[in-house]
mmCIF file with all atom_site columns, C-alpha atoms in Angstrom:
data_model
loop_
_atom_site.group_PDB
_atom_site.id
_atom_site.type_symbol
_atom_site.label_atom_id
_atom_site.label_alt_id
_atom_site.label_comp_id
_atom_site.label_asym_id
_atom_site.label_entity_id
_atom_site.label_seq_id
_atom_site.pdbx_PDB_ins_code
_atom_site.Cartn_x
_atom_site.Cartn_y
_atom_site.Cartn_z
_atom_site.occupancy
_atom_site.B_iso_or_equiv
_atom_site.pdbx_formal_charge
_atom_site.auth_seq_id
_atom_site.auth_comp_id
_atom_site.auth_asym_id
_atom_site.auth_atom_id
_atom_site.pdbx_PDB_model_num
ATOM 1   C CA . UNK B 1 1   ? -104.572 128.023 -31.109 1.00 60.00 ? 1   UNK B CA 1
ATOM 2   C CA . UNK B 1 2   ? -104.804 124.315 -30.664 1.00 64.00 ? 2   UNK B CA 1
ATOM 3   C CA . UNK B 1 3   ? -107.958 123.035 -29.045 1.00 90.00 ? 3   UNK B CA 1
ATOM 4   C CA . UNK B 1 4   ? -108.949 119.606 -27.863 1.00 96.00 ? 4   UNK B CA 1
ATOM 5   C CA . UNK B 1 5   ? -112.602 118.580 -27.698 1.00 97.00 ? 5   UNK B CA 1
ATOM 6   C CA . UNK B 1 6   ? -114.084 115.664 -25.822 1.00 97.00 ? 6   UNK B CA 1
ATOM 7   C CA . UNK B 1 7   ? -117.788 115.647 -26.646 1.00 96.00 ? 7   UNK B CA 1
ATOM 8   C CA . UNK B 1 8   ? -118.823 112.992 -24.121 1.00 97.00 ? 8   UNK B CA 1
ATOM 9   C CA . UNK B 1 9   ? -118.848 114.384 -20.559 1.00 96.00 ? 9   UNK B CA 1
ATOM 10  C CA . UNK B 1 10  ? -119.884 110.981 -19.194 1.00 97.00 ? 10  UNK B CA 1
ATOM 11  C CA . UNK B 1 11  ? -119.836 107.421 -20.468 1.00 98.00 ? 11  UNK B CA 1
ATOM 12  C CA . UNK B 1 12  ? -120.875 104.140 -18.941 1.00 98.00 ? 12  UNK B CA 1
ATOM 13  C CA . UNK B 1 13  ? -119.848 100.574 -19.787 1.00 98.00 ? 13  UNK B CA 1
ATOM 14  C CA . UNK B 1 14  ? -120.663 97.154  -18.462 1.00 98.00 ? 14  UNK B CA 1
ATOM 15  C CA . UNK B 1 15  ? -117.792 95.208  -16.998 1.00 98.00 ? 15  UNK B CA 1
ATOM 16  C CA . UNK B 1 16  ? -116.040 93.036  -19.624 1.00 97.00 ? 16  UNK B CA 1
ATOM 17  C CA . UNK B 1 17  ? -117.508 95.023  -22.509 1.00 98.00 ? 17  UNK B CA 1
ATOM 18  C CA . UNK B 1 18  ? -115.882 97.538  -24.855 1.00 98.00 ? 18  UNK B CA 1
ATOM 19  C CA . UNK B 1 19  ? -116.218 101.299 -24.785 1.00 98.00 ? 19  UNK B CA 1
ATOM 20  C CA . UNK B 1 20  ? -114.875 104.033 -27.054 1.00 98.00 ? 20  UNK B CA 1
ATOM 21  C CA . UNK B 1 21  ? -114.114 107.554 -25.885 1.00 98.00 ? 21  UNK B CA 1
ATOM 22  C CA . UNK B 1 22  ? -114.027 110.307 -28.502 1.00 98.00 ? 22  UNK B CA 1
ATOM 23  C CA . UNK B 1 23  ? -111.554 113.132 -28.965 1.00 98.00 ? 23  UNK B CA 1
ATOM 24  C CA . UNK B 1 24  ? -111.079 115.656 -31.725 1.00 97.00 ? 24  UNK B CA 1
ATOM 25  C CA . UNK B 1 25  ? -108.497 118.394 -31.975 1.00 96.00 ? 25  UNK B CA 1
ATOM 26  C CA . UNK B 1 26  ? -107.740 121.391 -34.073 1.00 94.00 ? 26  UNK B CA 1
ATOM 27  C CA . UNK B 1 27  ? -104.231 122.215 -35.242 1.00 92.00 ? 27  UNK B CA 1
ATOM 28  C CA . UNK B 1 28  ? -102.282 123.575 -38.158 1.00 91.00 ? 28  UNK B CA 1
ATOM 29  C CA . UNK B 1 29  ? -99.182  121.585 -37.194 1.00 90.00 ? 29  UNK B CA 1
ATOM 30  C CA . UNK B 1 30  ? -98.147  118.466 -39.067 1.00 89.00 ? 30  UNK B CA 1
ATOM 31  C CA . UNK B 1 31  ? -95.980  116.956 -36.337 1.00 91.00 ? 31  UNK B CA 1
ATOM 32  C CA . UNK B 1 32  ? -97.438  116.603 -32.867 1.00 93.00 ? 32  UNK B CA 1
ATOM 33  C CA . UNK B 1 33  ? -98.171  114.086 -30.155 1.00 95.00 ? 33  UNK B CA 1
ATOM 34  C CA . UNK B 1 34  ? -101.450 112.878 -28.730 1.00 96.00 ? 34  UNK B CA 1
ATOM 35  C CA . UNK B 1 35  ? -102.070 111.259 -25.377 1.00 97.00 ? 35  UNK B CA 1
ATOM 36  C CA . UNK B 1 36  ? -104.788 109.740 -23.270 1.00 98.00 ? 36  UNK B CA 1
ATOM 37  C CA . UNK B 1 37  ? -104.482 110.210 -19.533 1.00 98.00 ? 37  UNK B CA 1
ATOM 38  C CA . UNK B 1 38  ? -106.549 108.524 -16.835 1.00 97.00 ? 38  UNK B CA 1
ATOM 39  C CA . UNK B 1 39  ? -107.326 110.203 -13.504 1.00 97.00 ? 39  UNK B CA 1
ATOM 40  C CA . UNK B 1 40  ? -109.018 107.896 -10.971 1.00 94.00 ? 40  UNK B CA 1
ATOM 41  C CA . UNK B 1 41  ? -110.710 109.296 -7.892  1.00 87.00 ? 41  UNK B CA 1
ATOM 42  C CA . UNK B 1 42  ? -107.346 108.871 -6.165  1.00 74.00 ? 42  UNK B CA 1
ATOM 43  C CA . UNK B 1 43  ? -106.468 111.852 -8.410  1.00 79.00 ? 43  UNK B CA 1
ATOM 44  C CA . UNK B 1 44  ? -103.073 110.911 -9.898  1.00 91.00 ? 44  UNK B CA 1
ATOM 45  C CA . UNK B 1 45  ? -102.940 111.467 -13.648 1.00 95.00 ? 45  UNK B CA 1
ATOM 46  C CA . UNK B 1 46  ? -101.684 108.301 -15.308 1.00 95.00 ? 46  UNK B CA 1
ATOM 47  C CA . UNK B 1 47  ? -100.516 108.065 -18.902 1.00 96.00 ? 47  UNK B CA 1
ATOM 48  C CA . UNK B 1 48  ? -102.581 105.464 -20.747 1.00 97.00 ? 48  UNK B CA 1
ATOM 49  C CA . UNK B 1 49  ? -101.305 105.689 -24.299 1.00 97.00 ? 49  UNK B CA 1
ATOM 50  C CA . UNK B 1 50  ? -99.450  107.979 -26.697 1.00 96.00 ? 50  UNK B CA 1
ATOM 51  C CA . UNK B 1 51  ? -99.549  108.433 -30.455 1.00 96.00 ? 51  UNK B CA 1
ATOM 52  C CA . UNK B 1 52  ? -97.046  110.246 -32.657 1.00 94.00 ? 52  UNK B CA 1
ATOM 53  C CA . UNK B 1 53  ? -98.770  112.045 -35.528 1.00 93.00 ? 53  UNK B CA 1
ATOM 54  C CA . UNK B 1 54  ? -96.176  110.902 -38.055 1.00 92.00 ? 54  UNK B CA 1
ATOM 55  C CA . UNK B 1 55  ? -96.978  107.247 -37.353 1.00 91.00 ? 55  UNK B CA 1
ATOM 56  C CA . UNK B 1 56  ? -99.839  105.753 -39.331 1.00 87.00 ? 56  UNK B CA 1
ATOM 57  C CA . UNK B 1 57  ? -100.074 102.698 -37.113 1.00 92.00 ? 57  UNK B CA 1
ATOM 58  C CA . UNK B 1 58  ? -102.494 103.043 -34.226 1.00 95.00 ? 58  UNK B CA 1
ATOM 59  C CA . UNK B 1 59  ? -100.943 102.703 -30.778 1.00 94.00 ? 59  UNK B CA 1
ATOM 60  C CA . UNK B 1 60  ? -101.949 99.806  -28.527 1.00 95.00 ? 60  UNK B CA 1
ATOM 61  C CA . UNK B 1 61  ? -101.261 99.129  -24.869 1.00 94.00 ? 61  UNK B CA 1
ATOM 62  C CA . UNK B 1 62  ? -102.800 95.874  -23.680 1.00 96.00 ? 62  UNK B CA 1
ATOM 63  C CA . UNK B 1 63  ? -106.581 96.491  -23.473 1.00 97.00 ? 63  UNK B CA 1
ATOM 64  C CA . UNK B 1 64  ? -106.238 100.097 -24.626 1.00 98.00 ? 64  UNK B CA 1
ATOM 65  C CA . UNK B 1 65  ? -106.001 101.091 -28.258 1.00 97.00 ? 65  UNK B CA 1
ATOM 66  C CA . UNK B 1 66  ? -106.526 104.228 -30.265 1.00 97.00 ? 66  UNK B CA 1
ATOM 67  C CA . UNK B 1 67  ? -108.112 105.021 -33.592 1.00 97.00 ? 67  UNK B CA 1
ATOM 68  C CA . UNK B 1 68  ? -106.039 107.883 -34.957 1.00 97.00 ? 68  UNK B CA 1
ATOM 69  C CA . UNK B 1 69  ? -107.472 109.598 -38.019 1.00 96.00 ? 69  UNK B CA 1
ATOM 70  C CA . UNK B 1 70  ? -105.045 112.405 -38.863 1.00 95.00 ? 70  UNK B CA 1
ATOM 71  C CA . UNK B 1 71  ? -107.037 113.924 -41.712 1.00 94.00 ? 71  UNK B CA 1
ATOM 72  C CA . UNK B 1 72  ? -110.169 114.018 -39.589 1.00 96.00 ? 72  UNK B CA 1
ATOM 73  C CA . UNK B 1 73  ? -108.160 115.197 -36.545 1.00 96.00 ? 73  UNK B CA 1
ATOM 74  C CA . UNK B 1 74  ? -109.724 112.472 -34.485 1.00 97.00 ? 74  UNK B CA 1
ATOM 75  C CA . UNK B 1 75  ? -108.125 110.408 -31.729 1.00 97.00 ? 75  UNK B CA 1
ATOM 76  C CA . UNK B 1 76  ? -110.491 107.993 -29.997 1.00 98.00 ? 76  UNK B CA 1
ATOM 77  C CA . UNK B 1 77  ? -109.629 105.570 -27.198 1.00 98.00 ? 77  UNK B CA 1
ATOM 78  C CA . UNK B 1 78  ? -111.018 102.054 -27.137 1.00 98.00 ? 78  UNK B CA 1
ATOM 79  C CA . UNK B 1 79  ? -111.032 100.120 -23.891 1.00 98.00 ? 79  UNK B CA 1
ATOM 80  C CA . UNK B 1 80  ? -111.630 96.404  -24.337 1.00 98.00 ? 80  UNK B CA 1
ATOM 81  C CA . UNK B 1 81  ? -112.735 93.976  -21.622 1.00 98.00 ? 81  UNK B CA 1
ATOM 82  C CA . UNK B 1 82  ? -113.523 96.860  -19.282 1.00 98.00 ? 82  UNK B CA 1
ATOM 83  C CA . UNK B 1 83  ? -112.631 96.380  -15.643 1.00 97.00 ? 83  UNK B CA 1
ATOM 84  C CA . UNK B 1 84  ? -113.898 98.082  -12.499 1.00 96.00 ? 84  UNK B CA 1
ATOM 85  C CA . UNK B 1 85  ? -110.486 99.694  -12.122 1.00 95.00 ? 85  UNK B CA 1
ATOM 86  C CA . UNK B 1 86  ? -110.942 101.489 -15.427 1.00 97.00 ? 86  UNK B CA 1
ATOM 87  C CA . UNK B 1 87  ? -113.474 103.813 -13.814 1.00 97.00 ? 87  UNK B CA 1
ATOM 88  C CA . UNK B 1 88  ? -111.923 107.280 -13.940 1.00 97.00 ? 88  UNK B CA 1
ATOM 89  C CA . UNK B 1 89  ? -111.852 110.617 -15.675 1.00 97.00 ? 89  UNK B CA 1
ATOM 90  C CA . UNK B 1 90  ? -110.124 110.306 -19.040 1.00 98.00 ? 90  UNK B CA 1
ATOM 91  C CA . UNK B 1 91  ? -108.382 113.278 -20.597 1.00 98.00 ? 91  UNK B CA 1
ATOM 92  C CA . UNK B 1 92  ? -107.303 113.523 -24.200 1.00 98.00 ? 92  UNK B CA 1
ATOM 93  C CA . UNK B 1 93  ? -104.238 115.723 -24.688 1.00 97.00 ? 93  UNK B CA 1
ATOM 94  C CA . UNK B 1 94  ? -102.331 117.262 -27.571 1.00 95.00 ? 94  UNK B CA 1
ATOM 95  C CA . UNK B 1 95  ? -98.764  118.412 -27.454 1.00 93.00 ? 95  UNK B CA 1
ATOM 96  C CA . UNK B 1 96  ? -96.246  120.206 -29.590 1.00 87.00 ? 96  UNK B CA 1
ATOM 97  C CA . UNK B 1 97  ? -94.804  122.452 -26.892 1.00 85.00 ? 97  UNK B CA 1
ATOM 98  C CA . UNK B 1 98  ? -97.204  122.883 -23.975 1.00 85.00 ? 98  UNK B CA 1
ATOM 99  C CA . UNK B 1 99  ? -99.799  120.208 -23.283 1.00 91.00 ? 99  UNK B CA 1
ATOM 100 C CA . UNK B 1 100 ? -103.417 120.976 -24.166 1.00 93.00 ? 100 UNK B CA 1
ATOM 101 C CA . UNK B 1 101 ? -106.116 118.946 -22.459 1.00 96.00 ? 101 UNK B CA 1
ATOM 102 C CA . UNK B 1 102 ? -109.693 118.241 -23.379 1.00 97.00 ? 102 UNK B CA 1
ATOM 103 C CA . UNK B 1 103 ? -112.467 118.763 -20.833 1.00 97.00 ? 103 UNK B CA 1
ATOM 104 C CA . UNK B 1 104 ? -112.479 115.076 -19.911 1.00 97.00 ? 104 UNK B CA 1
ATOM 105 C CA . UNK B 1 105 ? -114.874 112.142 -20.032 1.00 98.00 ? 105 UNK B CA 1
ATOM 106 C CA . UNK B 1 106 ? -115.988 110.477 -16.825 1.00 97.00 ? 106 UNK B CA 1
ATOM 107 C CA . UNK B 1 107 ? -116.172 106.723 -17.335 1.00 98.00 ? 107 UNK B CA 1
ATOM 108 C CA . UNK B 1 108 ? -118.305 104.567 -15.077 1.00 97.00 ? 108 UNK B CA 1
ATOM 109 C CA . UNK B 1 109 ? -117.914 100.783 -15.129 1.00 97.00 ? 109 UNK B CA 1
ATOM 110 C CA . UNK B 1 110 ? -120.948 98.786  -14.025 1.00 97.00 ? 110 UNK B CA 1
ATOM 111 C CA . UNK B 1 111 ? -120.423 95.360  -12.424 1.00 95.00 ? 111 UNK B CA 1
ATOM 112 C CA . UNK L 2 1   ? -89.069  104.302 -12.577 1.00 57.00 ? 1   UNK L CA 1
ATOM 113 C CA . UNK L 2 2   ? -91.633  106.854 -13.691 1.00 65.00 ? 2   UNK L CA 1
ATOM 114 C CA . UNK L 2 3   ? -92.345  108.351 -10.301 1.00 91.00 ? 3   UNK L CA 1
ATOM 115 C CA . UNK L 2 4   ? -92.936  111.977 -9.481  1.00 96.00 ? 4   UNK L CA 1
ATOM 116 C CA . UNK L 2 5   ? -93.415  112.658 -5.782  1.00 96.00 ? 5   UNK L CA 1
ATOM 117 C CA . UNK L 2 6   ? -95.167  115.602 -4.183  1.00 97.00 ? 6   UNK L CA 1
ATOM 118 C CA . UNK L 2 7   ? -95.405  116.807 -0.606  1.00 97.00 ? 7   UNK L CA 1
ATOM 119 C CA . UNK L 2 8   ? -97.547  117.475 1.268   1.00 97.00 ? 8   UNK L CA 1
ATOM 120 C CA . UNK L 2 9   ? -100.588 115.493 0.137   1.00 95.00 ? 9   UNK L CA 1
ATOM 121 C CA . UNK L 2 10  ? -102.943 117.916 1.830   1.00 96.00 ? 10  UNK L CA 1
ATOM 122 C CA . UNK L 2 11  ? -102.456 121.503 2.946   1.00 96.00 ? 11  UNK L CA 1
ATOM 123 C CA . UNK L 2 12  ? -104.787 123.885 4.719   1.00 96.00 ? 12  UNK L CA 1
ATOM 124 C CA . UNK L 2 13  ? -103.618 127.453 5.028   1.00 93.00 ? 13  UNK L CA 1
ATOM 125 C CA . UNK L 2 14  ? -104.981 130.828 5.959   1.00 90.00 ? 14  UNK L CA 1
ATOM 126 C CA . UNK L 2 15  ? -104.857 133.798 3.655   1.00 89.00 ? 15  UNK L CA 1
ATOM 127 C CA . UNK L 2 16  ? -101.940 135.327 5.532   1.00 89.00 ? 16  UNK L CA 1
ATOM 128 C CA . UNK L 2 17  ? -99.802  132.188 5.666   1.00 90.00 ? 17  UNK L CA 1
ATOM 129 C CA . UNK L 2 18  ? -96.701  131.336 3.692   1.00 95.00 ? 18  UNK L CA 1
ATOM 130 C CA . UNK L 2 19  ? -96.262  127.733 2.633   1.00 96.00 ? 19  UNK L CA 1
ATOM 131 C CA . UNK L 2 20  ? -94.430  125.738 -0.011  1.00 97.00 ? 20  UNK L CA 1
ATOM 132 C CA . UNK L 2 21  ? -95.285  122.757 -2.165  1.00 98.00 ? 21  UNK L CA 1
ATOM 133 C CA . UNK L 2 22  ? -92.519  120.395 -3.171  1.00 98.00 ? 22  UNK L CA 1
ATOM 134 C CA . UNK L 2 23  ? -92.030  118.124 -6.147  1.00 98.00 ? 23  UNK L CA 1
ATOM 135 C CA . UNK L 2 24  ? -89.242  115.684 -6.948  1.00 97.00 ? 24  UNK L CA 1
ATOM 136 C CA . UNK L 2 25  ? -88.347  113.395 -9.821  1.00 96.00 ? 25  UNK L CA 1
ATOM 137 C CA . UNK L 2 26  ? -85.331  111.170 -10.388 1.00 91.00 ? 26  UNK L CA 1
ATOM 138 C CA . UNK L 2 27  ? -85.923  110.214 -13.995 1.00 93.00 ? 27  UNK L CA 1
ATOM 139 C CA . UNK L 2 28  ? -83.376  112.655 -15.390 1.00 92.00 ? 28  UNK L CA 1
ATOM 140 C CA . UNK L 2 29  ? -86.158  114.714 -16.925 1.00 94.00 ? 29  UNK L CA 1
ATOM 141 C CA . UNK L 2 30  ? -85.175  118.234 -17.957 1.00 93.00 ? 30  UNK L CA 1
ATOM 142 C CA . UNK L 2 31  ? -88.613  119.839 -17.955 1.00 94.00 ? 31  UNK L CA 1
ATOM 143 C CA . UNK L 2 32  ? -90.908  120.226 -14.946 1.00 96.00 ? 32  UNK L CA 1
ATOM 144 C CA . UNK L 2 33  ? -94.357  121.758 -14.652 1.00 96.00 ? 33  UNK L CA 1
ATOM 145 C CA . UNK L 2 34  ? -96.865  123.081 -12.165 1.00 97.00 ? 34  UNK L CA 1
ATOM 146 C CA . UNK L 2 35  ? -100.565 122.716 -12.916 1.00 96.00 ? 35  UNK L CA 1
ATOM 147 C CA . UNK L 2 36  ? -103.661 123.833 -11.060 1.00 97.00 ? 36  UNK L CA 1
ATOM 148 C CA . UNK L 2 37  ? -106.724 121.620 -11.278 1.00 96.00 ? 37  UNK L CA 1
ATOM 149 C CA . UNK L 2 38  ? -110.213 122.478 -10.120 1.00 96.00 ? 38  UNK L CA 1
ATOM 150 C CA . UNK L 2 39  ? -112.744 119.716 -9.501  1.00 92.00 ? 39  UNK L CA 1
ATOM 151 C CA . UNK L 2 40  ? -114.012 117.991 -12.652 1.00 90.00 ? 40  UNK L CA 1
ATOM 152 C CA . UNK L 2 41  ? -111.820 120.199 -14.843 1.00 94.00 ? 41  UNK L CA 1
ATOM 153 C CA . UNK L 2 42  ? -108.634 119.530 -16.809 1.00 96.00 ? 42  UNK L CA 1
ATOM 154 C CA . UNK L 2 43  ? -105.300 120.714 -15.438 1.00 96.00 ? 43  UNK L CA 1
ATOM 155 C CA . UNK L 2 44  ? -104.355 124.322 -16.173 1.00 94.00 ? 44  UNK L CA 1
ATOM 156 C CA . UNK L 2 45  ? -100.700 125.058 -16.813 1.00 94.00 ? 45  UNK L CA 1
ATOM 157 C CA . UNK L 2 46  ? -99.109  127.495 -14.389 1.00 95.00 ? 46  UNK L CA 1
ATOM 158 C CA . UNK L 2 47  ? -95.349  127.264 -14.833 1.00 94.00 ? 47  UNK L CA 1
ATOM 159 C CA . UNK L 2 48  ? -92.803  125.438 -16.956 1.00 94.00 ? 48  UNK L CA 1
ATOM 160 C CA . UNK L 2 49  ? -89.147  124.942 -16.097 1.00 95.00 ? 49  UNK L CA 1
ATOM 161 C CA . UNK L 2 50  ? -86.963  123.826 -18.945 1.00 93.00 ? 50  UNK L CA 1
ATOM 162 C CA . UNK L 2 51  ? -83.356  122.972 -18.106 1.00 92.00 ? 51  UNK L CA 1
ATOM 163 C CA . UNK L 2 52  ? -83.906  124.687 -14.740 1.00 91.00 ? 52  UNK L CA 1
ATOM 164 C CA . UNK L 2 53  ? -84.985  127.955 -16.344 1.00 93.00 ? 53  UNK L CA 1
ATOM 165 C CA . UNK L 2 54  ? -88.492  129.346 -16.143 1.00 93.00 ? 54  UNK L CA 1
ATOM 166 C CA . UNK L 2 55  ? -89.713  129.376 -19.708 1.00 83.00 ? 55  UNK L CA 1
ATOM 167 C CA . UNK L 2 56  ? -93.449  129.962 -19.490 1.00 78.00 ? 56  UNK L CA 1
ATOM 168 C CA . UNK L 2 57  ? -95.477  131.875 -16.945 1.00 81.00 ? 57  UNK L CA 1
ATOM 169 C CA . UNK L 2 58  ? -99.119  131.625 -17.851 1.00 77.00 ? 58  UNK L CA 1
ATOM 170 C CA . UNK L 2 59  ? -100.029 134.983 -16.281 1.00 87.00 ? 59  UNK L CA 1
ATOM 171 C CA . UNK L 2 60  ? -100.238 133.435 -12.846 1.00 93.00 ? 60  UNK L CA 1
ATOM 172 C CA . UNK L 2 61  ? -100.697 135.848 -9.916  1.00 93.00 ? 61  UNK L CA 1
ATOM 173 C CA . UNK L 2 62  ? -97.539  136.812 -8.079  1.00 92.00 ? 62  UNK L CA 1
ATOM 174 C CA . UNK L 2 63  ? -98.803  135.180 -4.890  1.00 94.00 ? 63  UNK L CA 1
ATOM 175 C CA . UNK L 2 64  ? -97.553  131.965 -6.545  1.00 96.00 ? 64  UNK L CA 1
ATOM 176 C CA . UNK L 2 65  ? -93.776  131.840 -6.852  1.00 95.00 ? 65  UNK L CA 1
ATOM 177 C CA . UNK L 2 66  ? -92.008  128.879 -8.466  1.00 96.00 ? 66  UNK L CA 1
ATOM 178 C CA . UNK L 2 67  ? -88.466  127.790 -7.789  1.00 96.00 ? 67  UNK L CA 1
ATOM 179 C CA . UNK L 2 68  ? -86.285  125.125 -9.369  1.00 95.00 ? 68  UNK L CA 1
ATOM 180 C CA . UNK L 2 69  ? -83.264  124.527 -7.081  1.00 94.00 ? 69  UNK L CA 1
ATOM 181 C CA . UNK L 2 70  ? -81.887  121.767 -9.313  1.00 92.00 ? 70  UNK L CA 1
ATOM 182 C CA . UNK L 2 71  ? -82.938  119.497 -12.138 1.00 90.00 ? 71  UNK L CA 1
ATOM 183 C CA . UNK L 2 72  ? -84.741  117.081 -9.790  1.00 95.00 ? 72  UNK L CA 1
ATOM 184 C CA . UNK L 2 73  ? -86.616  119.492 -7.544  1.00 97.00 ? 73  UNK L CA 1
ATOM 185 C CA . UNK L 2 74  ? -89.420  121.950 -8.056  1.00 97.00 ? 74  UNK L CA 1
ATOM 186 C CA . UNK L 2 75  ? -91.035  124.144 -5.430  1.00 98.00 ? 75  UNK L CA 1
ATOM 187 C CA . UNK L 2 76  ? -94.102  126.330 -5.458  1.00 98.00 ? 76  UNK L CA 1
ATOM 188 C CA . UNK L 2 77  ? -94.086  129.042 -2.806  1.00 97.00 ? 77  UNK L CA 1
ATOM 189 C CA . UNK L 2 78  ? -97.475  130.300 -1.703  1.00 96.00 ? 78  UNK L CA 1
ATOM 190 C CA . UNK L 2 79  ? -98.198  133.618 -0.014  1.00 95.00 ? 79  UNK L CA 1
ATOM 191 C CA . UNK L 2 80  ? -101.367 135.614 0.656   1.00 93.00 ? 80  UNK L CA 1
ATOM 192 C CA . UNK L 2 81  ? -103.574 133.190 -1.222  1.00 94.00 ? 81  UNK L CA 1
ATOM 193 C CA . UNK L 2 82  ? -107.271 133.647 -1.808  1.00 95.00 ? 82  UNK L CA 1
ATOM 194 C CA . UNK L 2 83  ? -110.038 131.084 -1.196  1.00 95.00 ? 83  UNK L CA 1
ATOM 195 C CA . UNK L 2 84  ? -110.438 130.695 -4.971  1.00 96.00 ? 84  UNK L CA 1
ATOM 196 C CA . UNK L 2 85  ? -106.889 129.325 -5.067  1.00 97.00 ? 85  UNK L CA 1
ATOM 197 C CA . UNK L 2 86  ? -108.131 126.183 -3.357  1.00 97.00 ? 86  UNK L CA 1
ATOM 198 C CA . UNK L 2 87  ? -107.498 123.364 -5.814  1.00 97.00 ? 87  UNK L CA 1
ATOM 199 C CA . UNK L 2 88  ? -105.397 120.304 -6.579  1.00 97.00 ? 88  UNK L CA 1
ATOM 200 C CA . UNK L 2 89  ? -101.850 121.312 -7.522  1.00 98.00 ? 89  UNK L CA 1
ATOM 201 C CA . UNK L 2 90  ? -100.132 118.853 -9.804  1.00 97.00 ? 90  UNK L CA 1
ATOM 202 C CA . UNK L 2 91  ? -96.467  118.619 -10.608 1.00 97.00 ? 91  UNK L CA 1
ATOM 203 C CA . UNK L 2 92  ? -95.301  116.903 -13.778 1.00 96.00 ? 92  UNK L CA 1
ATOM 204 C CA . UNK L 2 93  ? -92.049  116.207 -15.561 1.00 96.00 ? 93  UNK L CA 1
ATOM 205 C CA . UNK L 2 94  ? -91.029  115.213 -19.064 1.00 95.00 ? 94  UNK L CA 1
ATOM 206 C CA . UNK L 2 95  ? -87.840  114.193 -20.760 1.00 92.00 ? 95  UNK L CA 1
ATOM 207 C CA . UNK L 2 96  ? -87.751  117.439 -22.701 1.00 87.00 ? 96  UNK L CA 1
ATOM 208 C CA . UNK L 2 97  ? -89.777  120.640 -23.062 1.00 85.00 ? 97  UNK L CA 1
ATOM 209 C CA . UNK L 2 98  ? -91.548  119.599 -26.258 1.00 84.00 ? 98  UNK L CA 1
ATOM 210 C CA . UNK L 2 99  ? -93.291  116.528 -27.609 1.00 77.00 ? 99  UNK L CA 1
ATOM 211 C CA . UNK L 2 100 ? -92.621  114.071 -24.823 1.00 87.00 ? 100 UNK L CA 1
ATOM 212 C CA . UNK L 2 101 ? -95.276  112.681 -22.523 1.00 92.00 ? 101 UNK L CA 1
ATOM 213 C CA . UNK L 2 102 ? -95.549  114.202 -19.080 1.00 95.00 ? 102 UNK L CA 1
ATOM 214 C CA . UNK L 2 103 ? -95.508  112.160 -15.908 1.00 95.00 ? 103 UNK L CA 1
ATOM 215 C CA . UNK L 2 104 ? -97.614  113.494 -13.081 1.00 96.00 ? 104 UNK L CA 1
ATOM 216 C CA . UNK L 2 105 ? -97.261  113.381 -9.335  1.00 96.00 ? 105 UNK L CA 1
ATOM 217 C CA . UNK L 2 106 ? -100.178 112.550 -7.032  1.00 95.00 ? 106 UNK L CA 1
ATOM 218 C CA . UNK L 2 107 ? -100.860 116.208 -6.324  1.00 96.00 ? 107 UNK L CA 1
ATOM 219 C CA . UNK L 2 108 ? -101.308 118.428 -3.280  1.00 97.00 ? 108 UNK L CA 1
ATOM 220 C CA . UNK L 2 109 ? -104.861 119.213 -2.246  1.00 96.00 ? 109 UNK L CA 1
ATOM 221 C CA . UNK L 2 110 ? -104.757 122.846 -1.125  1.00 97.00 ? 110 UNK L CA 1
ATOM 222 C CA . UNK L 2 111 ? -107.503 124.504 0.877   1.00 96.00 ? 111 UNK L CA 1
ATOM 223 C CA . UNK L 2 112 ? -107.302 128.215 1.595   1.00 96.00 ? 112 UNK L CA 1
ATOM 224 C CA . UNK L 2 113 ? -109.431 129.364 4.520   1.00 93.00 ? 113 UNK L CA 1
#
């Protein structure tokens, strides 16, 4: 069974600084997809970034980037120039067929 | 447009009531999902519709009954719920049943009294 582990239940970052959220996963598949979702207190799950396992290049979306280490089965999210609006629960997810979510990391942004 | 809509936003129902949750997407996605989410927990998959056919039922109690009238609509019929069923119910859709990212609706906050 595929599992997704987020080892940081809570993280805090100062506004304008950089923070990295960790995610590891376990799988025997070679082709799969990885995602980071953001869920603000308003509760809607929003897709932040996706990474295809067959791509060596790390995905980037504006201030959000990932460090994908396939051999280590690691998929961390880096948020640069953190903003107050980045405060949310962040879920790492793995997908071949059904989506598997990690337990989440609650990010607080301090002004 | 990557919008998934859900109605109602909030629902309070008694244990003997029958109610329905609705979900709609107009992105041409062929897979739709129902998730249950408890506070501070990740979403738990309940049902998957792929090309309007129920393909996965994650051993959900029969008091939850999904329906997919067409490729854009998804309903979740509720009957004789228990207080422990109180949760946020999220609908999602994806282009296909595997690999693609899922787009989520804002959810329905359900309280069972």
